[in-house]
mmCIF file of C-alpha atoms and ligand atoms in Angstrom:
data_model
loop_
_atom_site.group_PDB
_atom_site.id
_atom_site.type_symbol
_atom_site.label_atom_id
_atom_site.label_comp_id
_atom_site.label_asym_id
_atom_site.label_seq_id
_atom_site.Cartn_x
_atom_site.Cartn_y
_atom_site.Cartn_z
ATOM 1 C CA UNK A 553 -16.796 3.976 9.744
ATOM 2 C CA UNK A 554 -16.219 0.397 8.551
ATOM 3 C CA UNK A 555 -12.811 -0.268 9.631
ATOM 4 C CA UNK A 556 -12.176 -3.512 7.883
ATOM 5 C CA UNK A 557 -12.739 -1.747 4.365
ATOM 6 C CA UNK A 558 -10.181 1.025 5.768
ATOM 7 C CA UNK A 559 -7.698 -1.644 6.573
ATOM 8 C CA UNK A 560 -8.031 -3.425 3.004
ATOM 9 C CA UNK A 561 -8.164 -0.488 0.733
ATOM 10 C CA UNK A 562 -5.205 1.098 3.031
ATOM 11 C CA UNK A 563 -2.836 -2.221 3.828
ATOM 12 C CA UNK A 564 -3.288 -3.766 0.512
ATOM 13 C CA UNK A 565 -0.351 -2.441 -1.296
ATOM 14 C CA UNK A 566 2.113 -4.092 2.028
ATOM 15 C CA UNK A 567 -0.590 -6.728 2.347
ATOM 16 C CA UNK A 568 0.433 -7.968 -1.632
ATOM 17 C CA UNK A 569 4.293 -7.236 -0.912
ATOM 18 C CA UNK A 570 4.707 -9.944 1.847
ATOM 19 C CA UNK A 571 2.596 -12.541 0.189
ATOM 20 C CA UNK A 572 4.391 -12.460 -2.883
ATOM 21 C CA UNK A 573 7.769 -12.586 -0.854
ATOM 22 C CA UNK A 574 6.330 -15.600 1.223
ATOM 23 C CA UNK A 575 5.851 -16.888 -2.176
ATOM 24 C CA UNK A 576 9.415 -16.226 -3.172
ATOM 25 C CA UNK A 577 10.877 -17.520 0.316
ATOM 26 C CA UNK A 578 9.034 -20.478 0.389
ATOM 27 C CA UNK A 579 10.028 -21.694 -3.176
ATOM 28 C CA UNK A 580 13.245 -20.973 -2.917
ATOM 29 C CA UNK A 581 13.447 -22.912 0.548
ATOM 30 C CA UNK A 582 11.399 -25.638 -1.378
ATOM 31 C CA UNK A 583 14.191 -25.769 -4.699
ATOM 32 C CA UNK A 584 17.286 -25.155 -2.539
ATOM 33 C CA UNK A 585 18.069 -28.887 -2.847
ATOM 34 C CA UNK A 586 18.014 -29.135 -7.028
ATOM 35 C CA UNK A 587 20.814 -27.811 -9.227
ATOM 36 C CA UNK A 588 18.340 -25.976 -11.136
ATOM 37 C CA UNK A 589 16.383 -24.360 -8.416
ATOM 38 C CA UNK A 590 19.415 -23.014 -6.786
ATOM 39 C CA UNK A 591 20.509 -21.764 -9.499
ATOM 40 C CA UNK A 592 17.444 -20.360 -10.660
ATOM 41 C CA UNK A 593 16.846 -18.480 -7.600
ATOM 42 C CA UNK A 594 20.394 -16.895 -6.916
ATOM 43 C CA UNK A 595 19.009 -13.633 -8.086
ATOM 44 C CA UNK A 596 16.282 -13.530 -5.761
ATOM 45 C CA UNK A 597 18.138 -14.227 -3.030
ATOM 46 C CA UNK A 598 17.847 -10.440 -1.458
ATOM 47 C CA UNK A 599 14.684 -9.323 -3.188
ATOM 48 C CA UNK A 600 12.307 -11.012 -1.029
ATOM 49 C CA UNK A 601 13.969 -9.973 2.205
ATOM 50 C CA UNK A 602 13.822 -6.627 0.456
ATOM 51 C CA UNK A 603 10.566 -6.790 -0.494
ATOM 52 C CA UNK A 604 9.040 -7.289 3.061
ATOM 53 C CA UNK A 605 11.099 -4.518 4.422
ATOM 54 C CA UNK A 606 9.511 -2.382 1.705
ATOM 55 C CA UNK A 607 5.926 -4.000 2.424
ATOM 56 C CA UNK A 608 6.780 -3.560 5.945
ATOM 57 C CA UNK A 609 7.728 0.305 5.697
ATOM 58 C CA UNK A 610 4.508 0.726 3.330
ATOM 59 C CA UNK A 611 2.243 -0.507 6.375
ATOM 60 C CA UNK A 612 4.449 1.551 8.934
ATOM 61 C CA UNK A 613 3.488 4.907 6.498
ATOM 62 C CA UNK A 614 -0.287 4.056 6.298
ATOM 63 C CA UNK A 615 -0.049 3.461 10.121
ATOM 64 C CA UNK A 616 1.576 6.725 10.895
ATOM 65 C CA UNK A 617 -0.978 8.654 8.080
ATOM 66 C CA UNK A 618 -4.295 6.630 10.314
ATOM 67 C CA UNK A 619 -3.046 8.088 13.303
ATOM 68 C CA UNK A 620 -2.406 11.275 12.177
ATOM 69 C CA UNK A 621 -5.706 11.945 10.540
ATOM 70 C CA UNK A 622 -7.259 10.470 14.146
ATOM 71 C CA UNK A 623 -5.314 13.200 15.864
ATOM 72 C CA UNK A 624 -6.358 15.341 13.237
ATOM 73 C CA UNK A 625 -2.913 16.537 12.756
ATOM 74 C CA UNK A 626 -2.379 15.527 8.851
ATOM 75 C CA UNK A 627 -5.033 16.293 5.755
ATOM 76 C CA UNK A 628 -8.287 16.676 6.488
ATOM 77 C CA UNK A 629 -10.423 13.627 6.150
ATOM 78 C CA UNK A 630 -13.001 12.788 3.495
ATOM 79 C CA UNK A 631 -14.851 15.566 2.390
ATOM 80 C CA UNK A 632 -18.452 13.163 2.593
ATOM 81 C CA UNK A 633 -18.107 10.847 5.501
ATOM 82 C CA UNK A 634 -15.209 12.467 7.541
ATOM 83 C CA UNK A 635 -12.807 8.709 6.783
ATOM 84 C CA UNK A 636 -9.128 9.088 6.399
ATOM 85 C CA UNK A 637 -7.761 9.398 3.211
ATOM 86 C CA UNK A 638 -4.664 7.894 1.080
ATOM 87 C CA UNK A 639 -1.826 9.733 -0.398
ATOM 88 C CA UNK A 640 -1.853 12.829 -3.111
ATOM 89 C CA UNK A 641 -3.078 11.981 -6.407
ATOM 90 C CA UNK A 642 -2.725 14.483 -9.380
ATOM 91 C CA UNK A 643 -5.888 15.019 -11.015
ATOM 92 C CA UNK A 644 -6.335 14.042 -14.870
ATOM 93 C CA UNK A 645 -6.144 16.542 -17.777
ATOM 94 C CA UNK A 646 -9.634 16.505 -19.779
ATOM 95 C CA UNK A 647 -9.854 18.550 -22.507
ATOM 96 C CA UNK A 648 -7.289 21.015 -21.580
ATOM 97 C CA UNK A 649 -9.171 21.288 -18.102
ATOM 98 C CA UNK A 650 -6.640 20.866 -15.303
ATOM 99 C CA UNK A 651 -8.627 18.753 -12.657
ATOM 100 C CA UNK A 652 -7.650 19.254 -9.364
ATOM 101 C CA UNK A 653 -5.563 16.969 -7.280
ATOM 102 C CA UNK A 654 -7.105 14.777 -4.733
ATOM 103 C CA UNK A 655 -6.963 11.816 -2.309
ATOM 104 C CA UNK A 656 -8.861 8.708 -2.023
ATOM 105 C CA UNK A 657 -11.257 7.943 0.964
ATOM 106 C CA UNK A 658 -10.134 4.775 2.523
ATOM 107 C CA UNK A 659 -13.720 4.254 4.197
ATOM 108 C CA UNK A 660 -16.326 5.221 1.378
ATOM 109 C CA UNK A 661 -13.887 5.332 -1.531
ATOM 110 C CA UNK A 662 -14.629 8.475 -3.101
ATOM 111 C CA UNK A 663 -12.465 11.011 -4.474
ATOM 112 C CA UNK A 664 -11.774 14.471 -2.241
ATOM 113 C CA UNK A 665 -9.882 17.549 -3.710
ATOM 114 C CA UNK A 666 -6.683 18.318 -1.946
ATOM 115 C CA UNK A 667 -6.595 21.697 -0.107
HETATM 116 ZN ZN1 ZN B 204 -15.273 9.039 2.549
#
């Protein structure tokens, strides 16, 4: 199991949430002095801070789903390789065909039906 891919494919989604809301904070904290800047970044004022409490609640729920698939307690794990997966996907329609729903290995990356 090559944790590093795990972390990235899992912890990218809370990973992109507080580096855009650095970016925000650190913009705002950089225009805060200019009439336009201030003004320009009134609206934003709460949506970084709320945007790292989102990112950070995001990377508390993969956290919690890791150690539930290593106490085996959650969804089975990949179907090839055994890795944890992410969260329910609903599988595509093709040509009337209903495709069944699945989850995403975070280790190899490869779809696995849902039970
Ligand atoms: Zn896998």
């Amino acid at each position: 199991m090559n944790w590093t891919i795990v972390l990235l494919r899992g912890a990218r989604l809370p990973a992109m949430g507080i580096a855009v809301a650095l970016v925000i904070m650190w913009a705002a904290w950089n225009m805060r002095g200019t009439p336009h800047g201030a003004a320009f970044f009134e609206p934003f004022r709460w949506a970084s801070l709320a945007l790292l409490t989102f990112a950070l609640v995001a990377y508390g729920y993969f956290m919690h789903r890791l150690l539930r698939w290593e106490r085996t307690q959650g969804d089975q794990g990949c179907v090839r390789c055994g890795g944890p997966t992410g969260v329910l996907q609903t599988g595509r329609l093709i040509r009337g065909n209903q495709l069944s729903d699945f989850r995403r290995c975070y280790s190899c990356g490869k779809t696995s039906p849902d039970a």
